[in-house]
CSV table of C-alpha atoms in Angstrom, one decimal:
chain,number,residue,atom,x,y,z
J,1,MET,CA,-50.9,-49.8,-29.1
J,2,ALA,CA,-48.8,-47.6,-28.4
J,3,ASN,CA,-47.8,-45.1,-31.3
J,4,LYS,CA,-43.7,-45.5,-31.7
J,5,ASN,CA,-43.5,-42.1,-33.1
J,6,LYS,CA,-45.1,-40.5,-30.2
J,7,PRO,CA,-42.5,-39.7,-27.5
J,8,ILE,CA,-42.7,-39.9,-24.2
J,9,LEU,CA,-41.4,-36.8,-21.5
J,10,HIS,CA,-41.4,-38.0,-17.7
J,11,GLY,CA,-40.9,-34.3,-16.6
J,12,TYR,CA,-42.7,-32.2,-13.1
J,13,PHE,CA,-44.8,-29.4,-14.0
J,14,ARG,CA,-42.3,-26.9,-12.4
J,15,SER,CA,-39.1,-28.5,-13.5
J,16,SER,CA,-37.4,-25.6,-15.6
J,17,CYS,CA,-35.5,-28.3,-17.3
J,18,SER,CA,-38.8,-30.6,-18.1
J,19,TRP,CA,-40.4,-27.2,-19.9
J,20,ARG,CA,-37.7,-26.5,-22.0
J,21,VAL,CA,-38.7,-29.6,-23.5
J,22,ARG,CA,-42.0,-29.1,-24.0
J,23,ILE,CA,-41.9,-25.9,-25.2
J,24,ALA,CA,-39.6,-27.2,-28.0
J,25,PHE,CA,-42.5,-30.0,-28.7
J,26,ALA,CA,-45.5,-27.2,-28.9
J,27,LEU,CA,-42.5,-25.3,-30.9
J,28,LYS,CA,-42.3,-27.9,-33.5
J,29,GLY,CA,-45.7,-29.6,-33.3
J,30,ILE,CA,-45.2,-32.6,-31.7
J,31,GLU,CA,-47.8,-34.6,-29.8
J,32,TYR,CA,-46.3,-36.2,-26.8
J,33,ASP,CA,-47.3,-38.5,-23.7
J,34,GLN,CA,-46.6,-37.1,-20.3
J,35,VAL,CA,-45.6,-39.2,-17.1
J,36,ALA,CA,-45.6,-37.3,-13.8
J,37,VAL,CA,-42.7,-37.7,-11.8
J,38,ASN,CA,-43.3,-35.8,-8.4
J,39,LEU,CA,-39.9,-34.5,-7.3
J,40,ILE,CA,-41.3,-33.5,-3.7
J,41,LYS,CA,-43.8,-36.6,-3.3
J,42,ASP,CA,-43.3,-40.2,-1.5
J,43,GLY,CA,-39.4,-37.9,-0.9
J,44,GLY,CA,-39.1,-37.3,-4.7
J,45,GLN,CA,-40.3,-39.9,-7.6
J,46,GLN,CA,-36.9,-39.4,-9.3
J,47,LEU,CA,-35.5,-41.2,-6.8
J,48,THR,CA,-36.7,-44.7,-7.8
J,49,GLU,CA,-35.1,-47.7,-9.0
J,50,GLN,CA,-37.5,-47.8,-11.8
J,51,TYR,CA,-37.2,-44.0,-12.8
J,52,LYS,CA,-33.2,-44.7,-12.1
J,53,THR,CA,-33.5,-46.3,-15.4
J,54,LEU,CA,-34.4,-43.7,-17.6
J,55,ASN,CA,-32.6,-41.1,-16.5
J,56,PRO,CA,-29.5,-42.6,-13.7
J,57,MET,CA,-28.8,-38.4,-12.4
J,58,GLN,CA,-32.2,-39.3,-11.4
J,59,GLN,CA,-33.2,-35.4,-12.6
J,60,VAL,CA,-36.3,-34.8,-14.9
J,61,PRO,CA,-36.7,-34.5,-17.8
J,62,ALA,CA,-35.9,-38.3,-19.7
J,63,VAL,CA,-37.6,-38.6,-23.0
J,64,GLU,CA,-38.6,-41.6,-24.8
J,65,VAL,CA,-38.5,-41.2,-28.8
J,66,ASP,CA,-37.0,-43.3,-31.4
J,67,GLY,CA,-36.4,-46.1,-29.4
J,68,ILE,CA,-33.7,-44.6,-27.4
J,69,THR,CA,-34.3,-42.8,-23.9
J,70,LEU,CA,-32.6,-39.1,-24.0
J,71,SER,CA,-31.7,-37.2,-20.5
J,72,GLN,CA,-30.6,-33.7,-20.6
J,73,SER,CA,-32.9,-31.1,-21.8
J,74,LEU,CA,-30.6,-29.3,-24.7
J,75,ALA,CA,-29.9,-33.1,-26.1
J,76,VAL,CA,-33.4,-33.9,-26.2
J,77,ILE,CA,-34.0,-30.2,-27.9
J,78,GLN,CA,-31.2,-30.3,-30.3
J,79,TYR,CA,-32.0,-34.1,-31.5
J,80,ILE,CA,-35.7,-33.2,-31.9
J,81,ASP,CA,-34.9,-30.2,-34.3
J,82,GLU,CA,-32.6,-32.3,-36.6
J,83,THR,CA,-34.8,-35.0,-37.0
J,84,ARG,CA,-38.0,-33.2,-37.3
J,85,PRO,CA,-39.4,-30.9,-39.3
J,86,GLY,CA,-41.2,-27.7,-38.3
J,87,PRO,CA,-39.2,-24.2,-37.4
J,88,ARG,CA,-35.7,-24.6,-37.0
J,89,LEU,CA,-34.9,-24.1,-33.0
J,90,LEU,CA,-31.4,-23.2,-34.2
J,91,PRO,CA,-30.7,-21.0,-37.0
J,92,ALA,CA,-28.8,-22.1,-40.3
J,93,ASP,CA,-26.0,-19.4,-39.8
J,94,PRO,CA,-23.0,-20.7,-37.9
J,95,LYS,CA,-22.5,-17.8,-35.9
J,96,ALA,CA,-26.1,-17.3,-34.8
J,97,ARG,CA,-26.0,-20.7,-34.0
J,98,ALA,CA,-23.1,-20.2,-32.0
J,99,HIS,CA,-25.3,-17.3,-30.3
J,100,VAL,CA,-27.8,-19.8,-29.6
J,101,ARG,CA,-25.7,-22.4,-27.8
J,102,MET,CA,-23.5,-19.5,-25.4
J,103,ILE,CA,-27.1,-18.3,-24.5
J,104,SER,CA,-28.8,-21.7,-23.6
J,105,ASP,CA,-25.7,-23.3,-22.4
J,106,LEU,CA,-25.2,-19.8,-20.0
J,107,ILE,CA,-28.6,-21.1,-18.6
J,108,ALA,CA,-28.1,-24.6,-18.3
J,109,SER,CA,-24.6,-24.6,-17.5
J,110,GLY,CA,-24.0,-21.4,-15.3
J,111,ILE,CA,-27.3,-20.5,-13.5
J,112,GLN,CA,-29.9,-23.5,-13.6
J,113,PRO,CA,-27.3,-26.1,-11.7
J,114,VAL,CA,-26.2,-23.8,-8.9
J,115,GLN,CA,-30.3,-23.3,-8.3
J,116,ASN,CA,-31.8,-26.8,-8.8
J,117,LEU,CA,-33.7,-28.6,-6.4
J,118,TYR,CA,-31.2,-31.1,-5.8
J,119,VAL,CA,-28.1,-28.8,-4.8
J,120,LEU,CA,-31.1,-26.3,-2.4
J,121,GLN,CA,-31.1,-29.5,-0.5
J,122,LYS,CA,-28.0,-29.7,0.0
J,123,ILE,CA,-27.3,-25.7,1.0
J,124,GLY,CA,-30.5,-25.8,3.6
J,125,ALA,CA,-31.7,-23.1,5.6
J,126,GLU,CA,-29.7,-20.6,3.0
J,127,LYS,CA,-31.2,-22.0,0.0
J,128,VAL,CA,-33.0,-18.6,-0.6
J,129,PRO,CA,-30.2,-16.1,-0.7
J,130,TRP,CA,-27.9,-18.7,-2.7
J,131,ALA,CA,-30.4,-19.1,-5.3
J,132,GLN,CA,-30.9,-15.4,-5.8
J,133,HIS,CA,-27.0,-14.4,-5.6
J,134,PHE,CA,-26.4,-17.6,-8.1
J,135,ILE,CA,-29.6,-16.2,-10.3
J,136,ASN,CA,-28.6,-12.8,-10.3
J,137,ARG,CA,-24.9,-13.2,-11.6
J,138,GLY,CA,-26.3,-15.1,-14.3
J,139,PHE,CA,-28.4,-12.8,-15.3
J,140,GLN,CA,-26.0,-9.6,-15.0
J,141,ALA,CA,-23.9,-11.7,-17.6
J,142,LEU,CA,-26.4,-12.8,-19.7
J,143,GLU,CA,-28.1,-9.1,-19.8
J,144,PRO,CA,-25.9,-7.3,-22.4
J,145,ILE,CA,-25.4,-10.7,-24.2
J,146,LEU,CA,-28.9,-10.1,-24.9
J,147,LYS,CA,-28.1,-6.6,-25.7
J,148,GLN,CA,-26.1,-7.8,-28.4
J,149,THR,CA,-27.8,-10.4,-29.9
J,150,SER,CA,-31.2,-9.9,-29.6
J,151,GLY,CA,-34.4,-8.7,-32.1
J,152,LYS,CA,-37.4,-9.3,-31.1
J,153,TYR,CA,-36.1,-12.8,-29.8
J,154,CYS,CA,-32.7,-13.5,-28.0
J,155,VAL,CA,-30.9,-14.4,-31.3
J,156,GLY,CA,-32.3,-12.2,-34.0
J,157,ASP,CA,-35.5,-12.5,-34.5
J,158,GLU,CA,-36.5,-15.8,-34.7
J,159,ILE,CA,-37.5,-18.3,-31.4
J,160,SER,CA,-34.8,-20.5,-30.9
J,161,MET,CA,-32.9,-22.7,-28.3
J,162,ALA,CA,-31.8,-19.5,-26.2
J,163,ASP,CA,-35.8,-18.7,-25.9
J,164,ILE,CA,-36.6,-22.0,-24.7
J,165,CYS,CA,-33.9,-21.8,-21.8
J,166,LEU,CA,-34.8,-18.1,-20.8
J,167,VAL,CA,-38.3,-17.9,-20.6
J,168,PRO,CA,-38.4,-21.1,-17.7
J,169,GLN,CA,-35.2,-19.5,-16.0
J,170,VAL,CA,-37.4,-16.4,-15.8
J,171,TYR,CA,-39.8,-18.4,-14.0
J,172,ASN,CA,-37.8,-19.8,-11.7
J,173,ALA,CA,-35.9,-16.1,-11.0
J,174,GLU,CA,-39.3,-14.8,-9.9
J,175,ARG,CA,-40.2,-17.8,-8.0
J,176,PHE,CA,-37.1,-16.5,-5.8
J,177,LYS,CA,-38.5,-13.3,-5.6
J,178,VAL,CA,-35.4,-12.1,-7.7
J,179,ASP,CA,-36.4,-8.8,-9.2
J,180,VAL,CA,-36.0,-9.4,-12.8
J,181,SER,CA,-36.9,-5.3,-13.8
J,182,GLN,CA,-33.0,-5.0,-13.2
J,183,TYR,CA,-33.0,-6.7,-16.4
J,184,PRO,CA,-34.6,-4.9,-19.0
J,185,THR,CA,-33.5,-6.9,-22.2
J,186,ILE,CA,-34.4,-10.4,-19.9
J,187,LYS,CA,-37.3,-8.3,-19.0
J,188,ARG,CA,-38.5,-7.4,-22.3
J,189,LEU,CA,-37.9,-11.1,-24.0
J,190,ASN,CA,-39.2,-12.9,-21.0
J,191,GLU,CA,-42.8,-10.7,-22.1
J,192,THR,CA,-42.5,-11.1,-25.3
J,193,LEU,CA,-42.1,-15.0,-25.7
J,194,LEU,CA,-44.7,-15.6,-22.9
J,195,GLU,CA,-47.4,-14.3,-25.9
J,196,VAL,CA,-46.4,-16.9,-27.5
J,197,GLU,CA,-48.3,-20.0,-27.8
J,198,ALA,CA,-46.1,-22.8,-27.3
J,199,PHE,CA,-45.2,-21.0,-24.6
J,200,LYS,CA,-48.4,-20.8,-23.0
J,201,LEU,CA,-49.1,-24.0,-23.7
J,202,SER,CA,-46.5,-25.5,-22.0
J,203,HIS,CA,-46.3,-23.3,-18.6
J,204,PRO,CA,-45.7,-25.1,-15.2
J,205,SER,CA,-49.6,-23.8,-14.7
J,206,ARG,CA,-51.2,-25.2,-17.4
J,207,GLN,CA,-49.8,-29.3,-17.5
J,208,PRO,CA,-51.7,-32.5,-16.4
J,209,ASP,CA,-50.1,-32.7,-13.3
J,210,THR,CA,-50.3,-28.9,-11.7
J,211,PRO,CA,-52.1,-29.2,-8.8
J,212,ALA,CA,-55.8,-27.4,-8.7
J,213,ASP,CA,-53.9,-24.3,-6.7
J,214,LEU,CA,-51.0,-23.3,-9.0
J,215,ARG,CA,-53.5,-24.1,-12.2
J,216,ALA,CA,-54.6,-21.0,-13.9
F,1,MET,CA,-0.3,-7.9,-38.4
F,2,ALA,CA,-2.9,-10.5,-36.6
F,3,ASN,CA,-3.6,-13.6,-38.8
F,4,LYS,CA,-7.8,-13.3,-38.3
F,5,ASN,CA,-8.5,-16.8,-39.1
F,6,LYS,CA,-6.2,-17.4,-36.0
F,7,PRO,CA,-8.6,-18.2,-33.3
F,8,ILE,CA,-7.3,-17.1,-29.5
F,9,LEU,CA,-8.1,-18.6,-26.7
F,10,HIS,CA,-8.0,-16.5,-23.2
F,11,GLY,CA,-8.0,-19.9,-20.4
F,12,TYR,CA,-5.7,-21.0,-17.5
F,13,PHE,CA,-4.1,-24.0,-17.8
F,14,ARG,CA,-5.7,-25.9,-14.8
F,15,SER,CA,-9.5,-25.4,-16.1
F,16,SER,CA,-11.1,-28.2,-17.3
F,17,CYS,CA,-13.5,-25.9,-19.7
F,18,SER,CA,-10.5,-24.5,-21.4
F,19,TRP,CA,-8.8,-28.0,-21.5
F,20,ARG,CA,-11.8,-29.1,-23.6
F,21,VAL,CA,-11.7,-25.9,-25.8
F,22,ARG,CA,-7.7,-27.0,-26.1
F,23,ILE,CA,-9.0,-31.2,-27.0
F,24,ALA,CA,-10.9,-29.7,-29.9
F,25,PHE,CA,-8.7,-27.3,-31.6
F,26,ALA,CA,-6.1,-30.1,-31.2
F,27,LEU,CA,-8.0,-32.8,-32.7
F,28,LYS,CA,-9.2,-30.2,-35.9
F,29,GLY,CA,-5.7,-29.5,-35.8
F,30,ILE,CA,-6.2,-25.7,-35.5
F,31,GLU,CA,-3.6,-23.1,-34.3
F,32,TYR,CA,-4.4,-20.9,-32.3
F,33,ASP,CA,-3.2,-18.1,-29.9
F,34,GLN,CA,-3.0,-18.9,-26.2
F,35,VAL,CA,-3.8,-15.4,-23.6
F,36,ALA,CA,-3.1,-17.0,-19.6
F,37,VAL,CA,-5.9,-15.7,-17.3
F,38,ASN,CA,-5.1,-16.6,-14.3
F,39,LEU,CA,-7.7,-17.3,-12.1
F,40,ILE,CA,-5.9,-17.0,-8.9
F,41,LYS,CA,-3.3,-14.5,-9.0
F,42,ASP,CA,-4.3,-11.1,-8.1
F,43,GLY,CA,-7.6,-12.2,-6.7
F,44,GLY,CA,-8.5,-14.0,-10.2
F,45,GLN,CA,-7.7,-12.1,-13.2
F,46,GLN,CA,-11.5,-13.2,-14.8
F,47,LEU,CA,-13.3,-10.6,-12.5
F,48,THR,CA,-11.3,-7.4,-14.1
F,49,GLU,CA,-13.2,-5.0,-16.3
F,50,GLN,CA,-11.0,-5.6,-19.3
F,51,TYR,CA,-11.8,-9.7,-19.1
F,52,LYS,CA,-15.5,-9.0,-18.4
F,53,THR,CA,-16.0,-7.5,-21.8
F,54,LEU,CA,-14.9,-11.0,-23.3
F,55,ASN,CA,-16.8,-13.2,-21.1
F,56,PRO,CA,-19.2,-11.6,-19.1
F,57,MET,CA,-19.6,-14.2,-16.6
F,58,GLN,CA,-16.1,-13.7,-15.7
F,59,GLN,CA,-15.1,-17.2,-16.2
F,60,VAL,CA,-12.6,-19.0,-18.8
F,61,PRO,CA,-12.2,-20.0,-21.9
F,62,ALA,CA,-13.4,-16.9,-24.1
F,63,VAL,CA,-12.5,-17.4,-27.6
F,64,GLU,CA,-12.5,-15.0,-30.0
F,65,VAL,CA,-12.7,-16.5,-33.8
F,66,ASP,CA,-13.9,-15.2,-37.3
F,67,GLY,CA,-14.7,-12.1,-35.5
F,68,ILE,CA,-16.6,-13.0,-32.7
F,69,THR,CA,-16.3,-13.9,-29.3
F,70,LEU,CA,-17.8,-16.6,-27.3
F,71,SER,CA,-17.7,-18.1,-24.4
F,72,GLN,CA,-19.3,-21.4,-23.1
F,73,SER,CA,-16.8,-24.5,-24.0
F,74,LEU,CA,-19.2,-26.4,-25.7
F,75,ALA,CA,-20.9,-23.7,-27.8
F,76,VAL,CA,-16.8,-22.6,-28.9
F,77,ILE,CA,-16.1,-26.7,-29.8
F,78,GLN,CA,-19.6,-26.9,-32.1
F,79,TYR,CA,-19.1,-23.9,-33.5
F,80,ILE,CA,-15.4,-25.0,-34.5
F,81,ASP,CA,-16.9,-28.4,-35.4
F,82,GLU,CA,-19.5,-26.9,-37.8
F,83,THR,CA,-16.5,-24.3,-39.4
F,84,ARG,CA,-13.5,-26.7,-39.7
F,85,PRO,CA,-12.5,-29.5,-41.9
F,86,GLY,CA,-11.0,-32.7,-40.1
F,87,PRO,CA,-12.6,-35.2,-38.4
F,88,ARG,CA,-16.2,-34.4,-36.6
F,89,LEU,CA,-16.5,-34.1,-33.0
F,90,LEU,CA,-19.9,-34.7,-33.6
F,91,PRO,CA,-21.2,-37.8,-35.0
F,92,ALA,CA,-22.7,-37.8,-38.1
F,93,ASP,CA,-25.9,-40.0,-37.0
F,94,PRO,CA,-28.5,-38.2,-35.2
F,95,LYS,CA,-28.8,-40.5,-32.4
F,96,ALA,CA,-25.0,-40.9,-31.7
F,97,ARG,CA,-24.8,-37.4,-32.0
F,98,ALA,CA,-27.9,-37.0,-29.1
F,99,HIS,CA,-25.9,-39.3,-26.9
F,100,VAL,CA,-22.7,-37.7,-27.4
F,101,ARG,CA,-24.8,-34.3,-26.7
F,102,MET,CA,-26.0,-36.2,-23.7
F,103,ILE,CA,-23.1,-37.0,-21.8
F,104,SER,CA,-20.9,-33.7,-22.7
F,105,ASP,CA,-24.5,-32.1,-20.8
F,106,LEU,CA,-24.6,-34.4,-18.1
F,107,ILE,CA,-20.7,-33.4,-17.3
F,108,ALA,CA,-21.3,-29.6,-18.3
F,109,SER,CA,-24.2,-29.0,-16.9
F,110,GLY,CA,-24.3,-31.9,-14.2
F,111,ILE,CA,-20.8,-31.9,-12.5
F,112,GLN,CA,-18.4,-29.4,-13.4
F,113,PRO,CA,-20.6,-26.3,-12.7
F,114,VAL,CA,-21.5,-27.6,-9.3
F,115,GLN,CA,-17.7,-28.1,-8.2
F,116,ASN,CA,-16.3,-25.1,-10.5
F,117,LEU,CA,-14.0,-22.5,-8.0
F,118,TYR,CA,-16.7,-19.7,-8.0
F,119,VAL,CA,-19.0,-21.7,-6.4
F,120,LEU,CA,-16.3,-23.5,-3.7
F,121,GLN,CA,-15.4,-20.4,-3.1
F,122,LYS,CA,-19.2,-20.1,-1.8
F,123,ILE,CA,-19.4,-23.2,0.2
F,124,GLY,CA,-16.1,-22.6,2.1
F,125,ALA,CA,-14.5,-24.8,4.6
F,126,GLU,CA,-16.4,-28.0,3.2
F,127,LYS,CA,-15.0,-27.6,-0.2
F,128,VAL,CA,-13.4,-30.8,-0.6
F,129,PRO,CA,-16.3,-33.5,0.3
F,130,TRP,CA,-18.9,-30.9,-1.6
F,131,ALA,CA,-16.5,-31.5,-5.1
F,132,GLN,CA,-16.2,-35.4,-4.2
F,133,HIS,CA,-19.9,-35.6,-3.5
F,134,PHE,CA,-21.1,-34.3,-7.1
F,135,ILE,CA,-18.1,-35.9,-8.8
F,136,ASN,CA,-19.1,-39.2,-7.2
F,137,ARG,CA,-22.7,-38.6,-8.1
F,138,GLY,CA,-22.3,-37.5,-11.4
F,139,PHE,CA,-20.1,-40.9,-12.2
F,140,GLN,CA,-22.1,-43.2,-10.7
F,141,ALA,CA,-25.5,-41.9,-13.4
F,142,LEU,CA,-22.3,-41.2,-16.2
F,143,GLU,CA,-21.3,-45.2,-15.8
F,144,PRO,CA,-23.7,-46.9,-16.7
F,145,ILE,CA,-24.5,-44.9,-19.5
F,146,LEU,CA,-20.9,-44.9,-21.2
F,147,LYS,CA,-21.5,-48.9,-20.7
F,148,GLN,CA,-23.8,-48.8,-23.2
F,149,THR,CA,-22.7,-46.4,-25.2
F,150,SER,CA,-19.0,-46.8,-25.5
F,151,GLY,CA,-17.1,-48.5,-27.7
F,152,LYS,CA,-13.5,-47.8,-28.4
F,153,TYR,CA,-14.9,-44.0,-27.0
F,154,CYS,CA,-17.4,-42.3,-24.9
F,155,VAL,CA,-20.1,-43.1,-28.0
F,156,GLY,CA,-18.6,-45.8,-30.4
F,157,ASP,CA,-15.3,-46.1,-31.8
F,158,GLU,CA,-14.7,-42.7,-33.0
F,159,ILE,CA,-13.4,-39.8,-31.1
F,160,SER,CA,-16.2,-37.4,-30.1
F,161,MET,CA,-17.0,-34.5,-27.9
F,162,ALA,CA,-18.1,-36.8,-25.2
F,163,ASP,CA,-14.5,-38.0,-24.7
F,164,ILE,CA,-13.5,-34.2,-24.9
F,165,CYS,CA,-15.4,-33.5,-21.5
F,166,LEU,CA,-14.8,-36.7,-20.1
F,167,VAL,CA,-11.3,-36.5,-20.1
F,168,PRO,CA,-11.1,-32.8,-18.1
F,169,GLN,CA,-13.7,-33.8,-15.7
F,170,VAL,CA,-11.7,-36.8,-14.9
F,171,TYR,CA,-8.4,-34.8,-14.3
F,172,ASN,CA,-10.9,-32.4,-11.6
F,173,ALA,CA,-11.9,-35.8,-10.0
F,174,GLU,CA,-8.6,-37.1,-9.0
F,175,ARG,CA,-7.3,-33.5,-8.3
F,176,PHE,CA,-10.3,-34.2,-5.5
F,177,LYS,CA,-9.0,-37.4,-4.6
F,178,VAL,CA,-12.0,-39.1,-6.2
F,179,ASP,CA,-11.4,-42.7,-6.4
F,180,VAL,CA,-12.0,-43.1,-10.2
F,181,SER,CA,-11.4,-46.9,-10.1
F,182,GLN,CA,-15.2,-47.5,-8.9
F,183,TYR,CA,-16.0,-46.8,-12.5
F,184,PRO,CA,-14.3,-49.2,-14.3
F,185,THR,CA,-15.4,-47.9,-17.8
F,186,ILE,CA,-14.8,-44.2,-16.9
F,187,LYS,CA,-11.4,-45.2,-16.2
F,188,ARG,CA,-10.8,-47.3,-19.0
F,189,LEU,CA,-12.1,-44.5,-21.5
F,190,ASN,CA,-9.9,-42.1,-19.9
F,191,GLU,CA,-6.7,-44.1,-20.1
F,192,THR,CA,-7.1,-44.8,-23.7
F,193,LEU,CA,-8.2,-41.4,-24.1
F,194,LEU,CA,-5.2,-39.8,-22.5
F,195,GLU,CA,-2.6,-41.8,-24.9
F,196,VAL,CA,-4.0,-40.1,-27.7
F,197,GLU,CA,-2.0,-36.7,-29.0
F,198,ALA,CA,-4.5,-34.1,-28.9
F,199,PHE,CA,-5.6,-35.0,-25.4
F,200,LYS,CA,-1.3,-35.2,-24.4
F,201,LEU,CA,-0.9,-31.7,-26.4
F,202,SER,CA,-3.9,-29.9,-24.7
F,203,HIS,CA,-3.1,-31.6,-21.2
F,204,PRO,CA,-3.0,-29.3,-18.0
F,205,SER,CA,1.2,-29.8,-17.9
F,206,ARG,CA,1.9,-29.1,-21.3
F,207,GLN,CA,0.7,-25.4,-21.6
F,208,PRO,CA,2.7,-21.3,-21.7
F,209,ASP,CA,1.2,-20.6,-18.5
F,210,THR,CA,1.9,-24.0,-16.9
F,211,PRO,CA,3.9,-23.4,-13.2
F,212,ALA,CA,7.4,-24.6,-13.4
F,213,ASP,CA,6.6,-26.9,-10.5
F,214,LEU,CA,3.6,-28.2,-11.9
F,215,ARG,CA,5.0,-29.3,-15.7
F,216,ALA,CA,5.3,-32.9,-17.1
């Protein structure tokens, strides 16, 4: 019998939004099951009628948890944070929380959606320069913000949802050959965070659905 | 002498993200000052070096409040909700909060960013069908979700951040001639909300920077 309290993550190893949720689960020490939704195979398994009932946007992730099904990674992360013990993913101070949400949304609304798979499929041949343009534009805005808000991590010295958003976005940037060394604060934070166990365990190179040739 | 507690909203009458913040202020009964940032005039006033210090993404809104400057409308709305009295913009129940955030993010990450001014300027001649496509795609996902979560409003019978996101997105849909009657739940909720005083007062047709020919 399935553990009713064990969340099920429907995701894809290389999806940056799926990775965000995996990091949150790892930071909180939450056990979960993964169901792979291959965004490429069979024309995209997220497009099946069956998956559509889990996430009508036909994107990953979708998370079954506590009897409800949630899509939108930041909604999932904040739900987990508000209902589970373990380290806070949003700080207690309202101004620090606002900075965490501002940085998270800059990435989750300002960068990721304009370089995601579905948009790039619509863009066609010009997809690489398009993705590079929008990632660079976002990072040019993010760099001065992080210079002000960061300590050891994106906002002060505690890991937060902002860090959870940053690392997968840098991974996407590198896939599109964006030169991240132009953004020294982003680069420094990313390197620091990649040493943290929760970010390592959840990395796209180490998931059950990671193809053999991409495994770490 | 300026009231240090009175927030300053840098926005544009027709920006859907600025409108979200205006609705939140109106629902909470918060007085604020508006500074107009005309996104069209002078090639776009959001592109000046002066504005860039307020919001490095060079988008509206930016809000000066309690000694900090915040961009990203949902971060602003949640900060206001967490620090000001008045009706809650996010419900107390964690599952209901998660639904509010899921709907808000579906709009704020899944629809608005791919049909905003900057992206459409990059798309060029095909901008109207592009915007229609992405709004319809989002509304096709939103409709079955709202059918499940809605009561009088998007999530149950209390106005929330989800409603704050919905109405300005429907306004954008209508600007791009999307047939909203295809989405009966969205249409019904939008019509109900447009009768609420906070949504009326904050409407793009009634702002200090609304041009005379567009005034209600």
